[in-house]
Amino acid sequence: PVMSAHQNNPTQLISFVRKFIALLAFLTFPTMLLLIIIAKPLVVLLFSEKWVGCAPYFQILCLGGIAICLQSINYYAVAAIGRSKELFKWTVIKRGIALLLLFAGCFFGIYGLLIATTLGAWVIYFCNSYLVSVLLNFSVRQQLRDMLPILLISAVSFAIAYIPRLIFGSEMYILHAVLFVAAYIGISYKFDNGTLTNLKQLLHNIRNNDKGL
């Protein structure tokens, strides 16, 4: 409904999509990387020690989770301008590619299936992004450029989180997690390109709406 309000104004719709993608990336990238960091203790906590062997599977799927979180914003941007025919055609194409990847992955065991699932999620994201590029003139390159600072901050924070492992030679999951969160928040605050400000504004609006209820 929010995007539909801008369906007759492509400039405003693109502006909304850009802000929302940046917000999603700002929240999704660190969340999934944090889950990768704490995968082993999280699996043990939720399912017991005997399931710890599936932690690497979970870590692979977290990489696909980033794409899954980003898919919908592009999809609904196209839906907002009423291009259901293109959506249906590309849904068949992207799901077909994802199924082919899964079929190919079957020949490489569980890791093959997990990697195929992750690649399929990114294929769907790029197909949705391509549709937005064609129909709204908001290119895939521009989307990636908008997310690049967040990706770099996440990667640097992830690297900082593993410094104790290089020093002490052992996993220290709580320390890794604390360092990651502190580094991500600190660097994001230092080099805020507007995303943090938009997030604060969104939280402020939500708080005001709750008070109104």
mmCIF file of C-alpha atoms in Angstrom:
data_model
loop_
_atom_site.group_PDB
_atom_site.id
_atom_site.type_symbol
_atom_site.label_atom_id
_atom_site.label_comp_id
_atom_site.label_asym_id
_atom_site.label_seq_id
_atom_site.Cartn_x
_atom_site.Cartn_y
_atom_site.Cartn_z
ATOM 1 C CA PRO A 1 0.000 0.000 0.000
ATOM 2 C CA VAL A 2 2.834 2.440 0.787
ATOM 3 C CA MET A 3 4.445 1.903 -2.618
ATOM 4 C CA SER A 4 1.099 2.018 -4.421
ATOM 5 C CA ALA A 5 0.672 5.564 -3.148
ATOM 6 C CA HIS A 6 3.660 6.526 -5.324
ATOM 7 C CA GLN A 7 2.749 4.482 -8.417
ATOM 8 C CA ASN A 8 2.087 7.590 -10.506
ATOM 9 C CA ASN A 9 5.316 9.261 -9.423
ATOM 10 C CA PRO A 10 8.293 7.070 -10.424
ATOM 11 C CA THR A 11 10.808 9.486 -8.896
ATOM 12 C CA GLN A 12 9.220 9.251 -5.449
ATOM 13 C CA LEU A 13 8.815 5.481 -5.806
ATOM 14 C CA ILE A 14 12.497 5.026 -6.655
ATOM 15 C CA SER A 15 13.465 7.261 -3.723
ATOM 16 C CA PHE A 16 11.335 5.138 -1.389
ATOM 17 C CA VAL A 17 12.789 1.894 -2.777
ATOM 18 C CA ARG A 18 16.357 3.170 -2.371
ATOM 19 C CA LYS A 19 15.785 4.161 1.242
ATOM 20 C CA PHE A 20 14.040 0.892 2.066
ATOM 21 C CA ILE A 21 16.743 -1.242 0.420
ATOM 22 C CA ALA A 22 19.401 0.647 2.382
ATOM 23 C CA LEU A 23 17.470 0.114 5.621
ATOM 24 C CA LEU A 24 16.988 -3.586 4.907
ATOM 25 C CA ALA A 25 20.664 -4.005 4.063
ATOM 26 C CA PHE A 26 21.671 -2.062 7.189
ATOM 27 C CA LEU A 27 19.683 -4.474 9.356
ATOM 28 C CA THR A 28 20.051 -7.693 7.372
ATOM 29 C CA PHE A 29 23.795 -7.770 6.649
ATOM 30 C CA PRO A 30 24.909 -7.531 10.291
ATOM 31 C CA THR A 31 22.115 -9.799 11.539
ATOM 32 C CA MET A 32 23.069 -12.634 9.202
ATOM 33 C CA LEU A 33 26.793 -12.190 9.842
ATOM 34 C CA LEU A 34 26.143 -12.203 13.590
ATOM 35 C CA LEU A 35 24.190 -15.454 13.200
ATOM 36 C CA ILE A 36 27.154 -16.882 11.286
ATOM 37 C CA ILE A 37 29.462 -15.910 14.156
ATOM 38 C CA ILE A 38 27.301 -17.500 16.871
ATOM 39 C CA ALA A 39 26.028 -20.422 14.774
ATOM 40 C CA LYS A 40 27.600 -23.190 16.876
ATOM 41 C CA PRO A 41 26.505 -22.015 20.347
ATOM 42 C CA LEU A 42 23.087 -21.075 18.946
ATOM 43 C CA VAL A 43 22.542 -24.569 17.542
ATOM 44 C CA VAL A 44 23.683 -26.133 20.818
ATOM 45 C CA LEU A 45 21.359 -23.832 22.785
ATOM 46 C CA LEU A 46 18.341 -24.568 20.609
ATOM 47 C CA PHE A 47 18.865 -28.221 19.668
ATOM 48 C CA SER A 48 21.554 -29.636 22.017
ATOM 49 C CA GLU A 49 25.187 -30.618 21.470
ATOM 50 C CA LYS A 50 24.436 -33.553 19.174
ATOM 51 C CA TRP A 51 23.196 -31.165 16.458
ATOM 52 C CA VAL A 52 26.313 -28.969 16.446
ATOM 53 C CA GLY A 53 27.414 -30.587 13.186
ATOM 54 C CA CYS A 54 24.652 -28.740 11.313
ATOM 55 C CA ALA A 55 26.075 -25.320 12.247
ATOM 56 C CA PRO A 56 27.977 -25.007 8.921
ATOM 57 C CA TYR A 57 24.706 -25.713 7.079
ATOM 58 C CA PHE A 58 23.051 -22.881 8.983
ATOM 59 C CA GLN A 59 25.949 -20.545 8.186
ATOM 60 C CA ILE A 60 25.611 -21.202 4.446
ATOM 61 C CA LEU A 61 21.866 -20.563 4.572
ATOM 62 C CA CYS A 62 22.477 -17.252 6.369
ATOM 63 C CA LEU A 63 24.226 -16.016 3.213
ATOM 64 C CA GLY A 64 21.081 -16.844 1.266
ATOM 65 C CA GLY A 65 18.991 -15.178 3.953
ATOM 66 C CA ILE A 66 20.501 -11.825 3.011
ATOM 67 C CA ALA A 67 19.129 -12.185 -0.534
ATOM 68 C CA ILE A 68 15.740 -13.410 0.692
ATOM 69 C CA CYS A 69 15.338 -10.320 2.864
ATOM 70 C CA LEU A 70 16.144 -8.059 -0.102
ATOM 71 C CA GLN A 71 13.975 -9.824 -2.700
ATOM 72 C CA SER A 72 10.580 -8.521 -1.662
ATOM 73 C CA ILE A 73 11.268 -4.787 -1.896
ATOM 74 C CA ASN A 74 12.025 -5.034 -5.628
ATOM 75 C CA TYR A 75 9.112 -7.399 -6.212
ATOM 76 C CA TYR A 76 6.590 -5.105 -4.542
ATOM 77 C CA ALA A 77 8.004 -2.056 -6.316
ATOM 78 C CA VAL A 78 7.087 -3.687 -9.636
ATOM 79 C CA ALA A 79 3.723 -4.829 -8.272
ATOM 80 C CA ALA A 80 3.002 -1.262 -7.162
ATOM 81 C CA ILE A 81 3.030 0.003 -10.745
ATOM 82 C CA GLY A 82 0.681 -2.765 -11.870
ATOM 83 C CA ARG A 83 3.054 -4.817 -14.040
ATOM 84 C CA SER A 84 1.667 -8.203 -13.026
ATOM 85 C CA LYS A 85 2.323 -9.736 -16.464
ATOM 86 C CA GLU A 86 6.064 -9.117 -16.203
ATOM 87 C CA LEU A 87 6.058 -10.347 -12.609
ATOM 88 C CA PHE A 88 4.429 -13.617 -13.609
ATOM 89 C CA LYS A 89 6.818 -14.173 -16.531
ATOM 90 C CA TRP A 90 9.889 -13.502 -14.447
ATOM 91 C CA THR A 91 8.564 -15.561 -11.537
ATOM 92 C CA VAL A 92 8.469 -18.573 -13.858
ATOM 93 C CA ILE A 93 11.995 -17.798 -15.111
ATOM 94 C CA LYS A 94 13.629 -17.222 -11.715
ATOM 95 C CA ARG A 95 11.900 -20.169 -10.027
ATOM 96 C CA GLY A 96 12.889 -22.349 -12.967
ATOM 97 C CA ILE A 97 16.538 -21.341 -12.599
ATOM 98 C CA ALA A 98 16.376 -21.955 -8.839
ATOM 99 C CA LEU A 99 14.948 -25.443 -9.431
ATOM 100 C CA LEU A 100 17.687 -26.219 -11.953
ATOM 101 C CA LEU A 101 20.297 -25.160 -9.411
ATOM 102 C CA LEU A 102 18.712 -27.419 -6.794
ATOM 103 C CA PHE A 103 18.688 -30.311 -9.246
ATOM 104 C CA ALA A 104 22.371 -29.759 -10.001
ATOM 105 C CA GLY A 105 23.126 -29.461 -6.307
ATOM 106 C CA CYS A 106 21.644 -32.887 -5.655
ATOM 107 C CA PHE A 107 24.736 -34.432 -7.239
ATOM 108 C CA PHE A 108 27.057 -32.810 -4.690
ATOM 109 C CA GLY A 109 25.479 -33.896 -1.427
ATOM 110 C CA ILE A 110 24.092 -31.737 1.333
ATOM 111 C CA TYR A 111 26.592 -28.937 0.761
ATOM 112 C CA GLY A 112 25.687 -28.896 -2.914
ATOM 113 C CA LEU A 113 21.998 -28.492 -2.032
ATOM 114 C CA LEU A 114 22.684 -25.742 0.489
ATOM 115 C CA ILE A 115 24.916 -23.792 -1.876
ATOM 116 C CA ALA A 116 22.354 -24.257 -4.666
ATOM 117 C CA THR A 117 19.614 -22.938 -2.363
ATOM 118 C CA THR A 118 21.737 -19.911 -1.505
ATOM 119 C CA LEU A 119 22.584 -19.233 -5.160
ATOM 120 C CA GLY A 120 18.912 -19.621 -6.050
ATOM 121 C CA ALA A 121 17.988 -16.955 -3.511
ATOM 122 C CA TRP A 122 20.471 -14.556 -5.098
ATOM 123 C CA VAL A 123 19.218 -15.391 -8.596
ATOM 124 C CA ILE A 124 15.710 -14.417 -7.495
ATOM 125 C CA TYR A 125 17.019 -11.186 -5.994
ATOM 126 C CA PHE A 126 18.887 -10.215 -9.169
ATOM 127 C CA CYS A 127 15.874 -11.074 -11.358
ATOM 128 C CA ASN A 128 13.670 -8.821 -9.229
ATOM 129 C CA SER A 129 16.333 -6.107 -9.333
ATOM 130 C CA TYR A 130 16.551 -6.423 -13.110
ATOM 131 C CA LEU A 131 12.796 -5.873 -13.396
ATOM 132 C CA VAL A 132 13.081 -2.704 -11.322
ATOM 133 C CA SER A 133 15.983 -1.623 -13.521
ATOM 134 C CA VAL A 134 13.935 -2.055 -16.714
ATOM 135 C CA LEU A 135 10.574 -0.752 -15.503
ATOM 136 C CA LEU A 136 11.637 1.987 -13.068
ATOM 137 C CA ASN A 137 15.069 2.911 -14.429
ATOM 138 C CA PHE A 138 16.764 2.081 -11.125
ATOM 139 C CA SER A 139 19.690 -0.065 -12.215
ATOM 140 C CA VAL A 140 21.041 -3.161 -10.475
ATOM 141 C CA ARG A 141 24.439 -1.441 -10.405
ATOM 142 C CA GLN A 142 22.949 1.503 -8.530
ATOM 143 C CA GLN A 143 21.299 -0.815 -6.017
ATOM 144 C CA LEU A 144 24.601 -2.592 -5.386
ATOM 145 C CA ARG A 145 26.403 0.757 -5.138
ATOM 146 C CA ASP A 146 23.911 1.914 -2.500
ATOM 147 C CA MET A 147 24.523 -1.245 -0.457
ATOM 148 C CA LEU A 148 28.299 -1.319 -0.901
ATOM 149 C CA PRO A 149 29.148 0.931 2.102
ATOM 150 C CA ILE A 150 27.000 -1.256 4.365
ATOM 151 C CA LEU A 151 28.608 -4.391 2.968
ATOM 152 C CA LEU A 152 32.093 -2.978 3.591
ATOM 153 C CA ILE A 153 31.236 -1.933 7.149
ATOM 154 C CA SER A 154 29.804 -5.395 7.813
ATOM 155 C CA ALA A 155 32.889 -7.103 6.375
ATOM 156 C CA VAL A 156 35.298 -4.939 8.390
ATOM 157 C CA SER A 157 33.271 -5.548 11.573
ATOM 158 C CA PHE A 158 33.281 -9.274 10.859
ATOM 159 C CA ALA A 159 37.072 -9.211 10.486
ATOM 160 C CA ILE A 160 37.486 -7.233 13.726
ATOM 161 C CA ALA A 161 35.302 -9.759 15.554
ATOM 162 C CA TYR A 162 37.764 -12.535 14.762
ATOM 163 C CA ILE A 163 40.892 -10.727 15.983
ATOM 164 C CA PRO A 164 40.763 -12.584 19.359
ATOM 165 C CA ARG A 165 40.808 -15.885 17.496
ATOM 166 C CA LEU A 166 44.015 -14.866 15.705
ATOM 167 C CA ILE A 167 45.571 -13.820 19.016
ATOM 168 C CA PHE A 168 44.424 -16.627 21.297
ATOM 169 C CA GLY A 169 43.877 -19.375 18.729
ATOM 170 C CA SER A 170 40.467 -20.423 20.020
ATOM 171 C CA GLU A 171 36.797 -19.612 19.483
ATOM 172 C CA MET A 172 35.377 -17.031 21.896
ATOM 173 C CA TYR A 173 31.845 -16.665 20.610
ATOM 174 C CA ILE A 174 30.514 -14.112 23.086
ATOM 175 C CA LEU A 175 33.564 -11.902 22.623
ATOM 176 C CA HIS A 176 33.330 -12.297 18.822
ATOM 177 C CA ALA A 177 29.669 -11.249 18.919
ATOM 178 C CA VAL A 178 30.259 -8.265 21.219
ATOM 179 C CA LEU A 179 33.172 -7.034 19.108
ATOM 180 C CA PHE A 180 31.155 -7.404 15.916
ATOM 181 C CA VAL A 181 28.135 -5.481 17.221
ATOM 182 C CA ALA A 182 30.308 -2.748 18.765
ATOM 183 C CA ALA A 183 32.407 -2.375 15.600
ATOM 184 C CA TYR A 184 29.356 -2.308 13.321
ATOM 185 C CA ILE A 185 27.504 0.305 15.369
ATOM 186 C CA GLY A 186 30.620 2.404 15.877
ATOM 187 C CA ILE A 187 31.728 2.422 12.235
ATOM 188 C CA SER A 188 28.160 2.964 11.007
ATOM 189 C CA TYR A 189 27.795 5.950 13.323
ATOM 190 C CA LYS A 190 31.156 7.365 12.255
ATOM 191 C CA PHE A 191 30.515 7.040 8.507
ATOM 192 C CA ASP A 192 26.729 7.430 8.432
ATOM 193 C CA ASN A 193 25.600 8.113 4.857
ATOM 194 C CA GLY A 194 22.008 8.801 5.869
ATOM 195 C CA THR A 195 20.867 5.235 6.511
ATOM 196 C CA LEU A 196 21.247 5.502 10.278
ATOM 197 C CA THR A 197 19.355 8.774 10.224
ATOM 198 C CA ASN A 198 16.541 7.176 8.201
ATOM 199 C CA LEU A 199 16.398 4.274 10.654
ATOM 200 C CA LYS A 200 16.096 6.668 13.593
ATOM 201 C CA GLN A 201 13.299 8.504 11.787
ATOM 202 C CA LEU A 202 11.492 5.231 11.068
ATOM 203 C CA LEU A 203 11.704 4.172 14.724
ATOM 204 C CA HIS A 204 10.510 7.630 15.764
ATOM 205 C CA ASN A 205 7.486 7.360 13.447
ATOM 206 C CA ILE A 206 6.658 3.875 14.745
ATOM 207 C CA ARG A 207 6.872 5.122 18.338
ATOM 208 C CA ASN A 208 4.543 8.033 17.548
ATOM 209 C CA ASN A 209 2.060 5.718 15.845
ATOM 210 C CA ASP A 210 2.052 3.434 18.886
ATOM 211 C CA LYS A 211 1.354 6.403 21.160
ATOM 212 C CA GLY A 212 -1.506 7.403 18.888
ATOM 213 C CA LEU A 213 -3.105 3.992 19.364
#
